[in-house]
Coordinates of C-alpha atoms in Angstrom, one line a residue:
X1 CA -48.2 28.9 5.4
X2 CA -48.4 28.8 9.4
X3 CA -50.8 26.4 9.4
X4 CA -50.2 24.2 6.7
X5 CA -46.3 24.1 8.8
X6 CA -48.4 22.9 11.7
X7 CA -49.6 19.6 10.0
X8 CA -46.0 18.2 8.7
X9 CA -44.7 15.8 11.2
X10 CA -41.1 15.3 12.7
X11 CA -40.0 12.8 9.3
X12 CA -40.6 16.4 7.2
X13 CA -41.5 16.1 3.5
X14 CA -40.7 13.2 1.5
X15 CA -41.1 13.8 -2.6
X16 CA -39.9 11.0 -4.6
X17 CA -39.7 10.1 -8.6
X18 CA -42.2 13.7 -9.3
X19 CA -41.8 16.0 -11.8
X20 CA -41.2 19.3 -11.0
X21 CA -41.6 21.6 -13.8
X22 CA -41.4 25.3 -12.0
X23 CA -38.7 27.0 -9.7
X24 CA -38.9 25.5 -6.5
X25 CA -38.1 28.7 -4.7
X26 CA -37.6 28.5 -0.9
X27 CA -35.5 31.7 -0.7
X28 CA -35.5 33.1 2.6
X29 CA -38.0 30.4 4.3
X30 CA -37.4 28.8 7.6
X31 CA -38.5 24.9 7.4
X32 CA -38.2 23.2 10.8
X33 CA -38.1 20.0 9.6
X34 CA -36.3 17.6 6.9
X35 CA -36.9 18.1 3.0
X36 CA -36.8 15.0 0.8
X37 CA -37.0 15.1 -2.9
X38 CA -35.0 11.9 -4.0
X39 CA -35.3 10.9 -7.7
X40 CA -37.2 13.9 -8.6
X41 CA -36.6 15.9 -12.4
X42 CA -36.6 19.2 -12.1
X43 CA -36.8 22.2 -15.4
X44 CA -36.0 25.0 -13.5
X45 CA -33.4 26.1 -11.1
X46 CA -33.6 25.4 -7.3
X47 CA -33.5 28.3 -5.2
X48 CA -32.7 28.1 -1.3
X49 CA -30.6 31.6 -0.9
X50 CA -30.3 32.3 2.7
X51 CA -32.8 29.9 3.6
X52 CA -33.0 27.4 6.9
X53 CA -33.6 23.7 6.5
X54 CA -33.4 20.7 8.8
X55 CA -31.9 18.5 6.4
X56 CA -31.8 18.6 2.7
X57 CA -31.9 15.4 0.6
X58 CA -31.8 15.8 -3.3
X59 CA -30.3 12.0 -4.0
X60 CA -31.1 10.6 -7.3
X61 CA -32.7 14.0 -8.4
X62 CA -32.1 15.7 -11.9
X63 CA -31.6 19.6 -11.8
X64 CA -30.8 22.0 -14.2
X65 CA -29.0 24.2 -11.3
X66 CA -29.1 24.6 -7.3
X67 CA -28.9 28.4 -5.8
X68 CA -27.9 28.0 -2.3
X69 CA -26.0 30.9 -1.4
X70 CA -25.6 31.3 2.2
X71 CA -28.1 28.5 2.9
X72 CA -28.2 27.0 6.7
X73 CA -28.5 23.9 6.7
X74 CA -28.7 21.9 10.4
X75 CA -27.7 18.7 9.1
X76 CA -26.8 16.7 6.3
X77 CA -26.8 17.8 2.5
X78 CA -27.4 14.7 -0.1
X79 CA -26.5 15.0 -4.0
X80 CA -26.2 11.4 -4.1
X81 CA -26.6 8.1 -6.0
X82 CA -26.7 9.1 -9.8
X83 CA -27.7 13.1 -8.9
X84 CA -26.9 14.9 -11.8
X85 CA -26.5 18.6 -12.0
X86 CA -26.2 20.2 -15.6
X87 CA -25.6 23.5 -14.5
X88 CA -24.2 25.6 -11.3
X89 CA -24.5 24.0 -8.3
X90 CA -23.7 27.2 -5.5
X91 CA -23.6 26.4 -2.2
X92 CA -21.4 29.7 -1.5
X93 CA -21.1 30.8 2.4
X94 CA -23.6 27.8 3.7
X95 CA -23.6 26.7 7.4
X96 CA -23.8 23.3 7.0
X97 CA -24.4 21.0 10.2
X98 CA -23.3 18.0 9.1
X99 CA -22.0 16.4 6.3
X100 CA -22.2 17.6 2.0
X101 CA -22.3 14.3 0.6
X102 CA -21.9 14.2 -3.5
X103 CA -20.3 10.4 -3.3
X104 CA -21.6 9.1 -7.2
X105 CA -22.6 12.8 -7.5
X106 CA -22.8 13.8 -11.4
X107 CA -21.6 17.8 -11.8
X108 CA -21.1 18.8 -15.5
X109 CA -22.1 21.8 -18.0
X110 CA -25.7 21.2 -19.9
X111 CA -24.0 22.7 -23.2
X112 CA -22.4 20.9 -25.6
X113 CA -18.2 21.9 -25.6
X114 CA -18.6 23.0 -29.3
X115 CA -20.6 25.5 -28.5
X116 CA -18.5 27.2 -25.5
X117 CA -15.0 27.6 -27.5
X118 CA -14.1 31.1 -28.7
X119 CA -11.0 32.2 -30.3
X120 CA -8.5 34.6 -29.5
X121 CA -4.9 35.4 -31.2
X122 CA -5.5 32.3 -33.4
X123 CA -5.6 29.7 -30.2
X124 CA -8.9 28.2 -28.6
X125 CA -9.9 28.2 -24.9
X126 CA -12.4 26.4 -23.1
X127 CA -14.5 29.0 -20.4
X128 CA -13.6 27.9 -16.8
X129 CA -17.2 26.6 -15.8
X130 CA -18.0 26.5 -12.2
X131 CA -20.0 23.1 -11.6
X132 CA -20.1 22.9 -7.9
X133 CA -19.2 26.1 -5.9
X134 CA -18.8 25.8 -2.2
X135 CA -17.0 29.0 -1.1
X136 CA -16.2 30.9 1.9
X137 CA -18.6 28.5 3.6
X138 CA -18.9 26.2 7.1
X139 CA -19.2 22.5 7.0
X140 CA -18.9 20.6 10.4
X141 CA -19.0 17.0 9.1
X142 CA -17.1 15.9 6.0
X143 CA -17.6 16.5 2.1
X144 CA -17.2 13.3 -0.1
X145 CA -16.8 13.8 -3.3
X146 CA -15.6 10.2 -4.0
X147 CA -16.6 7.2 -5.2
X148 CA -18.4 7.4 -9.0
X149 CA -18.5 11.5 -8.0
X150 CA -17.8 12.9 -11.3
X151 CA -17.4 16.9 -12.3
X152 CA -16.8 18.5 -16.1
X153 CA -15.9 21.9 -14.8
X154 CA -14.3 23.5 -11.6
X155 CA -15.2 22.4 -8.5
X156 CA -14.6 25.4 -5.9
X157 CA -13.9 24.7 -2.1
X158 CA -11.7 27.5 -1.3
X159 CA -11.9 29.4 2.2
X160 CA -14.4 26.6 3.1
X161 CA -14.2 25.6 6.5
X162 CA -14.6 21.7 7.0
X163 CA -14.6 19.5 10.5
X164 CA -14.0 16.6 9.3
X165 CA -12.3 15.1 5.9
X166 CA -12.8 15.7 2.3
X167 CA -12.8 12.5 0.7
X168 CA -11.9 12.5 -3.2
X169 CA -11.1 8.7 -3.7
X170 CA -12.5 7.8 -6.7
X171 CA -13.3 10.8 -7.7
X172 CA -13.2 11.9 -11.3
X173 CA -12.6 16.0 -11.7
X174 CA -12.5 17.2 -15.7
X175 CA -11.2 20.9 -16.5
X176 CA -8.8 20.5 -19.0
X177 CA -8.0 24.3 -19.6
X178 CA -8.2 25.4 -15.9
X179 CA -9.2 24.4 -12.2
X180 CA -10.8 21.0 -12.3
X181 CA -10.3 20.8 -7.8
X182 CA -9.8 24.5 -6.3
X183 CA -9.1 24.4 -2.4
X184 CA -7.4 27.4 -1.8
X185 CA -7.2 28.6 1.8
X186 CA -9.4 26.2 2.7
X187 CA -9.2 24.8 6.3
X188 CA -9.6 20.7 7.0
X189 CA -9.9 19.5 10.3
X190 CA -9.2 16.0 9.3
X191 CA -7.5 14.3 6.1
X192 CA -7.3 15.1 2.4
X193 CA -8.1 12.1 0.4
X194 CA -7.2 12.4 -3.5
X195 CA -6.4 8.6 -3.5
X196 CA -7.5 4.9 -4.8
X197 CA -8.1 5.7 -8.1
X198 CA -8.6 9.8 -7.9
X199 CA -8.2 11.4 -11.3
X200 CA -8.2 15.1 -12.3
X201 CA -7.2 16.2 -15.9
X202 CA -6.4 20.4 -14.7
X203 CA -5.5 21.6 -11.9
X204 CA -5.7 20.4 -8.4
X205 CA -5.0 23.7 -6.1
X206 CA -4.6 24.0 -2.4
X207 CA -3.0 27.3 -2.5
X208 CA -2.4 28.2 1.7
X209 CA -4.7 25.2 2.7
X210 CA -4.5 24.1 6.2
X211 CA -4.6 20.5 7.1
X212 CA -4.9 19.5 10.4
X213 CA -4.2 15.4 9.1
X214 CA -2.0 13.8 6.9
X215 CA -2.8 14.5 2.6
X216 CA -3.1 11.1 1.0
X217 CA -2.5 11.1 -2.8
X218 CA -1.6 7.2 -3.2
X219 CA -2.6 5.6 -6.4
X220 CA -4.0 9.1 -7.5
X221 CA -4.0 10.2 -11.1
X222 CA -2.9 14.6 -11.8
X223 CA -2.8 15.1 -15.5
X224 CA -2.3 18.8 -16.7
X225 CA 0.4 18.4 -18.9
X226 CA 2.6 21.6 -19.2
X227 CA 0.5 23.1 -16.6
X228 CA 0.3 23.2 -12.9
X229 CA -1.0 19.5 -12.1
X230 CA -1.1 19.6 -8.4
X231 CA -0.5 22.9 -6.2
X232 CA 0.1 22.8 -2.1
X233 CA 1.9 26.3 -2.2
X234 CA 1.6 27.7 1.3
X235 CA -0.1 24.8 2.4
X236 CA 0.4 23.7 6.2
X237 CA -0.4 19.6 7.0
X238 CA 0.4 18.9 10.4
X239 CA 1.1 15.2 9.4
X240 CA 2.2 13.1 6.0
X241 CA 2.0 14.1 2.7
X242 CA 1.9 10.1 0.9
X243 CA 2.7 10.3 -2.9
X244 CA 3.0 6.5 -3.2
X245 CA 1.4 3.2 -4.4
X246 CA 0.9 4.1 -8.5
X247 CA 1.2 7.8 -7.6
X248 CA 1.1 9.2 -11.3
X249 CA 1.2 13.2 -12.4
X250 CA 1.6 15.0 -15.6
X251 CA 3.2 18.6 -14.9
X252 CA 3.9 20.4 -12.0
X253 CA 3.8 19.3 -8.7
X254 CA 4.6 22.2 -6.7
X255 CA 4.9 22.3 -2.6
X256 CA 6.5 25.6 -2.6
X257 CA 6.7 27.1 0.8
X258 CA 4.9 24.5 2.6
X259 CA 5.1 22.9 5.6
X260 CA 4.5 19.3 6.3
X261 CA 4.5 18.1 10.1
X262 CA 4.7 14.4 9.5
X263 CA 6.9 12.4 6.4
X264 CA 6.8 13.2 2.7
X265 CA 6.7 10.1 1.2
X266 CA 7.7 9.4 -2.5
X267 CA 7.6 5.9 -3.5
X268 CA 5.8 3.3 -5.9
X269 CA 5.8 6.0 -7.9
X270 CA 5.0 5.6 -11.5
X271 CA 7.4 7.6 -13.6
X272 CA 6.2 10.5 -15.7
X273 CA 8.5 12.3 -18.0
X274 CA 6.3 15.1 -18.1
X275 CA 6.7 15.9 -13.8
X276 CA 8.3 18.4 -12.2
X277 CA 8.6 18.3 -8.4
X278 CA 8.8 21.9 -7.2
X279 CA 9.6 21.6 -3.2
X280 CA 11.7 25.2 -3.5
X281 CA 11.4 26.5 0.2
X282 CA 9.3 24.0 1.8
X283 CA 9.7 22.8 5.1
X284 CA 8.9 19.2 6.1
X285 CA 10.0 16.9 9.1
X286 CA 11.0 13.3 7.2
X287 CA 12.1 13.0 3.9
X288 CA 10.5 9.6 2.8
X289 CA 11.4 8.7 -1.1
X290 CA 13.3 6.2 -3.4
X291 CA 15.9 6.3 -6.3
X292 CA 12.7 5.0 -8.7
X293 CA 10.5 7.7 -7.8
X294 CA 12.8 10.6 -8.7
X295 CA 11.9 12.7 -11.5
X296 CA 13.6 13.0 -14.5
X297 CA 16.9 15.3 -14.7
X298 CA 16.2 18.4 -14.7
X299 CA 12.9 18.4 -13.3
X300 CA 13.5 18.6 -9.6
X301 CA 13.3 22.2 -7.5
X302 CA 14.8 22.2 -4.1
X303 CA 16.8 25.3 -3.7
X304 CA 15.1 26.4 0.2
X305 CA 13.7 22.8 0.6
X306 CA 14.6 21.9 4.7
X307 CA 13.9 18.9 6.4
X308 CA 15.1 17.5 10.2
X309 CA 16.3 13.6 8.7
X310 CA 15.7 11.0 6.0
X311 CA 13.5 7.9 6.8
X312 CA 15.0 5.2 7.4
X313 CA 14.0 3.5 4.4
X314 CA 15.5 5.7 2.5
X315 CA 18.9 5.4 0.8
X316 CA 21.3 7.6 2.9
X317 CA 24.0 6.7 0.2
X318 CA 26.0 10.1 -0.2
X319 CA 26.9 9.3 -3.9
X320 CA 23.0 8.3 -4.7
X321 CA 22.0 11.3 -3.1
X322 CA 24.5 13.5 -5.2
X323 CA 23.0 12.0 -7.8
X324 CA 19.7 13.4 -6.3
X325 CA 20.7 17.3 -5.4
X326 CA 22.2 17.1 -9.7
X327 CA 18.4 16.5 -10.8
X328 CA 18.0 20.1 -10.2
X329 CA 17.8 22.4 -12.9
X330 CA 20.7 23.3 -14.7
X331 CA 19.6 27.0 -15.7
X332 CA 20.5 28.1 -11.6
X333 CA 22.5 26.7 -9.1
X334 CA 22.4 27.2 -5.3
X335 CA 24.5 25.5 -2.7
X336 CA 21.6 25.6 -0.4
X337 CA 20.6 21.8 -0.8
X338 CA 24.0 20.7 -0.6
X339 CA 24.4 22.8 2.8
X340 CA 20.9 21.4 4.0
X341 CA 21.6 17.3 3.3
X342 CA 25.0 17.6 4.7
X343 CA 23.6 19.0 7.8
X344 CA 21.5 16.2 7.9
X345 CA 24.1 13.7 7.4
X346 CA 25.9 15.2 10.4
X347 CA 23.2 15.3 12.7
X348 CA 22.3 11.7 11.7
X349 CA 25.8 10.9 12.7
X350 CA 27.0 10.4 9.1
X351 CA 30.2 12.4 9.0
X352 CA 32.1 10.7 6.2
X353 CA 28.6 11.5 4.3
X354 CA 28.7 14.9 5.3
X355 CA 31.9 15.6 4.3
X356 CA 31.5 14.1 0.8
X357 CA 28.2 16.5 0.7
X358 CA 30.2 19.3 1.0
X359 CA 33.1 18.8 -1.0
X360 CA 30.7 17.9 -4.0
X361 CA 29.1 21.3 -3.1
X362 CA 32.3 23.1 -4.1
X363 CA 33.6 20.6 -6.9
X364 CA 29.6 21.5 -8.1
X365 CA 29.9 25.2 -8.0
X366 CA 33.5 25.3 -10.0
X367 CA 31.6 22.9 -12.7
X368 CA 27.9 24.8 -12.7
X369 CA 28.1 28.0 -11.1
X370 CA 29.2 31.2 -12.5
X371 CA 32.4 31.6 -11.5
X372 CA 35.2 33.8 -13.1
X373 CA 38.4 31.4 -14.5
X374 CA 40.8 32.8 -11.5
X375 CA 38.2 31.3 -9.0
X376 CA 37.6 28.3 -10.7
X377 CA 41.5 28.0 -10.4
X378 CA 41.1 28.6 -6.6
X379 CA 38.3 26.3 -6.7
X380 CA 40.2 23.1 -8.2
X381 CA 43.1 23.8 -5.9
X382 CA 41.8 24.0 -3.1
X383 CA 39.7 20.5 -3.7
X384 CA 43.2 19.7 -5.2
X385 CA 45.3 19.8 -1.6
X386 CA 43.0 19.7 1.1
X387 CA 39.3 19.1 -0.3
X388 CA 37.9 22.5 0.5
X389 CA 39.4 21.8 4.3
X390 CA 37.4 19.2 4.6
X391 CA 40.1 16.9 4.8
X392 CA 43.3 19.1 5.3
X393 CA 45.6 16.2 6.1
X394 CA 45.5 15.6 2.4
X395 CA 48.2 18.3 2.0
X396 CA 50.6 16.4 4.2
X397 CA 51.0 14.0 0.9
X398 CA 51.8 16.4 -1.7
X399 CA 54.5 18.4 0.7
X400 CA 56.0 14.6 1.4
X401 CA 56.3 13.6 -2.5
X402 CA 57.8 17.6 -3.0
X403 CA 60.3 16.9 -0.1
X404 CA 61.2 13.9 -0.8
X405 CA 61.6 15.0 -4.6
X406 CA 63.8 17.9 -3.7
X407 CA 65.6 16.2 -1.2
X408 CA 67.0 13.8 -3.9
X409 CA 67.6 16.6 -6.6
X410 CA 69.4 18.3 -3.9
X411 CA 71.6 15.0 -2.8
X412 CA 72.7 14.4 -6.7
X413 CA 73.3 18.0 -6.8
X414 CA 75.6 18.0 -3.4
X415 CA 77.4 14.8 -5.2
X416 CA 78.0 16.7 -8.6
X417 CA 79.6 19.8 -5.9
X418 CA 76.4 21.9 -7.2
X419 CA 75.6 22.7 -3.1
X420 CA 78.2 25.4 -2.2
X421 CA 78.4 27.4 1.2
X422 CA 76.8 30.6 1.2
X423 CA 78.8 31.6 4.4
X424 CA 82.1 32.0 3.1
X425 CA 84.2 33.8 1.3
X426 CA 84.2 33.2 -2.6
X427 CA 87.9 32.1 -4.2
X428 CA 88.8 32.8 -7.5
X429 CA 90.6 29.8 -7.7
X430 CA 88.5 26.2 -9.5
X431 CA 88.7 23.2 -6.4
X432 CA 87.6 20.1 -7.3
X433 CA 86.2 19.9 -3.9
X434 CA 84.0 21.5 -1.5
X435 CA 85.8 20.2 1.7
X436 CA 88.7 22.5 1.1
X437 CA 86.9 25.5 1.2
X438 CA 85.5 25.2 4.6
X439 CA 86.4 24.5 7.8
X440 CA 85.6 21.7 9.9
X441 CA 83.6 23.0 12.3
X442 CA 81.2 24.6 9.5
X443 CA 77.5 23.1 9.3
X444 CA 77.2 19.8 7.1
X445 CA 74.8 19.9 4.4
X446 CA 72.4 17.0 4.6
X447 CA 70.0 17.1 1.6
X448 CA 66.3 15.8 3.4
X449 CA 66.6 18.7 6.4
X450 CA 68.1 21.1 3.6
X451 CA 64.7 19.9 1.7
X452 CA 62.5 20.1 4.5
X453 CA 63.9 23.5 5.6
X454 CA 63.0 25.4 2.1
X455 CA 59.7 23.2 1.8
X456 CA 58.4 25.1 5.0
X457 CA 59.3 28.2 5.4
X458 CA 57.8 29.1 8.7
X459 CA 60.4 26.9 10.7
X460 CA 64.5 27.4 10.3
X461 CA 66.4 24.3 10.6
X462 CA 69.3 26.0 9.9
X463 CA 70.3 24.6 6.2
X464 CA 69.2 26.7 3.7
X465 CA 71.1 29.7 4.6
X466 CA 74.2 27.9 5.2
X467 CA 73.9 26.3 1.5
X468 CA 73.1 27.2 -1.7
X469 CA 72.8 25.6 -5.6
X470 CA 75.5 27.1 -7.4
X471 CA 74.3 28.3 -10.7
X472 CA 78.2 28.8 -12.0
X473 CA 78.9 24.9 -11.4
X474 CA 78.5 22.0 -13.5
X475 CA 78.4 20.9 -17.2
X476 CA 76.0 22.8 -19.8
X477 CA 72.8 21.3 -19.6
X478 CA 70.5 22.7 -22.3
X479 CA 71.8 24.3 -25.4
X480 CA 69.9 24.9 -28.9
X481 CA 70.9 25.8 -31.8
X482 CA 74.6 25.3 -30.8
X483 CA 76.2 28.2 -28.6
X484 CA 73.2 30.5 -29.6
X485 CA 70.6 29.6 -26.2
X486 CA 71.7 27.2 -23.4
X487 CA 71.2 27.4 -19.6
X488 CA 75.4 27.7 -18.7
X489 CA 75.6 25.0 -16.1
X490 CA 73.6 22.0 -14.5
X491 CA 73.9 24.3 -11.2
X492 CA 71.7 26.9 -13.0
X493 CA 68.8 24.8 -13.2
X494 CA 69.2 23.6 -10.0
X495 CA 69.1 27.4 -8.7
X496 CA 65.6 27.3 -10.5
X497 CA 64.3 24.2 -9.2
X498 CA 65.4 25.7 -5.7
X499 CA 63.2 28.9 -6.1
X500 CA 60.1 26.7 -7.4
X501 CA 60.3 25.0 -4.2
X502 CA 60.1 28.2 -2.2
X503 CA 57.5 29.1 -3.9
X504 CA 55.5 25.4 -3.5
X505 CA 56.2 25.4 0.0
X506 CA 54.8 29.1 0.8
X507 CA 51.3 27.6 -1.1
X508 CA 51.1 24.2 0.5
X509 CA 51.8 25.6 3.7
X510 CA 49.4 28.1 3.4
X511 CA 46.7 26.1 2.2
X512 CA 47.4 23.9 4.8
X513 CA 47.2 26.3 7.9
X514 CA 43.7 27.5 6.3
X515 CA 42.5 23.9 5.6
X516 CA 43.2 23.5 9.6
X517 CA 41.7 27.0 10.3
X518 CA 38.6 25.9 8.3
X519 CA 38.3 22.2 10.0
X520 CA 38.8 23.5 13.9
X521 CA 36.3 25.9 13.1
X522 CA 33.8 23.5 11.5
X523 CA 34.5 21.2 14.5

């Protein structure tokens, strides 16, 4: 009514503590100035589709259910102090001015939960009731749905467009048997506050949110056992993701694929046997956790997790953070996280670190991966001798204790005249002595350069093809079962002992060359 507009002055309409028993229907109006119905009962639904209000103001107020699709609203919406809401509350694709305030807001279902169950396949479900609905829609201020806010059902922000936070603390969101918080794609100018006593029993899900501030999850409470229990797949928060201060969850906690700007922090965490951390392909710039706050073996998911450096205060131990990268699932292993933290270590200047990193990655892969026995073999050699060529120098011991070995078998072998020349002519006749075979001027053995000339065959230091074990010489060694099997002569085994070492020398020295190859071209 025109001229009934014309008498209500700039303060708009104030209703308080009246009983309204029909619709209030405003569908499609255009009021140019405030409405105010605080502590006001209402039996039938409230009806504001598509229409344009000042302000709107329903604190204290009882209603049965709220249709404000597409609603414009210039300023602030109030559902506070004690509103209750028994049914739908649908503020789908609103333009809202200023703030949507629910703080001690109270969203729940008018039936009783008896009378929503049905059965399938012998199991019971719960229907997924929508209690407060804010879809799709444009919020310059901030939404606050903290303090005593309370919601039995699923509260629905998702492609909602907010300017300034959403504040959750205190909040108390009930879904059991689906979404109790759903945010997905939803875009927040400001923070994301699910902390200071926060609790949701369902799930909490920010698939591909965008948060332009830090999410703040301290002292919250994410129960959805054997379910998802908190969800930021996709999401992107420029700054810190804080999971600290009494931080409790109960199933999975999954940050697959998204990015964080600022530090994921993990500590003061209370432990849960029933988390799993999920942070498979996410990207964040600090890592910001503690030993205490780890999950439980088994329950951690990092294969694709990259981040620049570790806080500070956080351990950069190398054997506490293998014991970190083995909380992973044992059903499939990657060396992905091993490659990432070791990269870390060694841009952080931790090389020892880095190198222990990436030895474990190998020693990991021989014990957890699927490797055929032939590689495994490879494997534990190769950590063995040079520790994947991490440390190649550690094949310079083995070829030392092998030559020096030799070199003393060789020596006993030269007294007992096992060594004979390989240059000369043979004689039919027995000497006692090997000096009056050859001349004078022939090449003296000496058993450490005859030892170090078969241990590496890449270099001639002209002994081994001047002298040679003799496998005719010497007393019977090893004989069983009297004349029947017996290695002839002392010299026979000596011949063997001379072909292992050929055969030693050609592996250590070609592990070695490759353990080199592999450090220059790490370096």
């Amino acid at each position: 009514d025109a001229s009934a507009r014309e008498l209500i002055g700039s303060f708009g309409i104030w209703i308080s503590g009246a009983k309204i028993k029909n619709t209030l229907n405003l569908e499609y109006s255009t009021l140019d100035f405030p409405l105010f119905l605080t502590d006001c009962s209402f039996d039938e639904p409230v009806i504001l589709e598509y229409a344009k209000i000042r302000s709107l103001d329903l604190s204290k107020s009882r209603v049965p259910e709220i249709r404000a699709e597409r609603v414009s609203v210039e300023g602030h919406v109030f559902l506070t102090d004690n509103f209750q809401a028994s049914g739908k509350v649908n503020f789908s694709g609103a333009n809202i001015g200023g703030n949507l305030n629910c703080l001690d807001g109270k969203f729940h279902v008018a039936e009783e939960i008896s009378s929503i169950l049905f059965r399938i396949d012998r199991k019971c479900y719960i229907k997924n009731t929508q209690t407060l609905t804010v879809q799709n829609a444009r919020i310059e201020g901030s939404v606050f749905l903290d303090s005593a806010f309370k919601a039995t059902g699923t509260v629905d922000l998702s492609g909602t467009s907010i300017g300034g936070l959403l504040d959750c603390q205190g909040g108390i969101f009930h879904n059991p048997q689906g979404a109790a918080l759903k945010a997905q794609g939803v875009k927040i100018n400001q923070a994301v506050l699910l902390c200071s006593g926060f609790q949701s029993s369902g799930e909490v899900d920010f698939l591909n949110a965008a948060i332009r501030s830090e999410l703040n999850c301290d002292n919250g409470k994410f129960i959805n056992q054997g379910g998802n229990a908190l969800i930021l797949q996709g999401a992107d928060i420029k700054n810190n993701v804080l999971f600290r201060d009494g931080f409790y969850a109960e199933g999975r906690v999954g940050l697959v694929d998204a990015k964080v700007g600022g530090t994921f922090w993990m500590r003061g965490i209370r432990n849960s046997p029933f988390m799993n951390l999920d942070l498979r392909a996410a990207k964040i710039n600090v890592l910001g956790d503690e030993k205490a706050s780890w999950p439980d073996s088994g329950k951690l998911e990092i294969d694709g997790f990259t981040y620049e450096r570790i806080s500070p205060y956080s351990t950069v131990d190398s054997q506490e953070r293998l014991t970190w990268l083995r909380l992973q699932s044992k059903d499939r292993f990657s060396t992905q996280p091993y490659e990432q933290l070791s990269r870390v270590f060694k841009t952080s200047g931790l090389e020892e670190e880095s190198k222990e990193i990436s030895i474990a990655k190998h020693n990991d892969l021989r014990c957890r991966g699927h490797l055929s026995w032939h590689a495994k073999l490879l494997n534990f050699i190769f950590d063995f001798t040079i520790s994947h060529g991490y440390r190649p120098l550690k094949v310079f011991i083995y070829i030392f204790f092998a030559f020096i070995l030799w070199a003393n078998l060789y020596n006993y072998g030269y007294s007992k005249n096992l060594m004979t020349p390989s240059l000369v002519r043979p004689f039919d006749l027995d000497f006692s002595t090997i000096e009056i075979e050859v001349s004078e001027k022939y090449p003296k053995f000496d058993p450490y350069i005859y030892s170090l000339d078969v241990m590496i065959p890449i270099v001639d230091l002209h002994q081994q093809r001047y002298w040679l074990p003799n496998a005719n010489r010497g007393d019977e060694f090893i004989c069983i079962d009297g004349d029947n099997i017996c290695v002839s002569h002392s010299g026979c085994l000596l011949r063997y002992l001379f072909w292992f070492q050929i055969l030693v020398g050609w592996i250590l020295t070609s592990i070695g060359v490759s353990g080199f190859t592999l450090w220059i071209r790490r370096s």
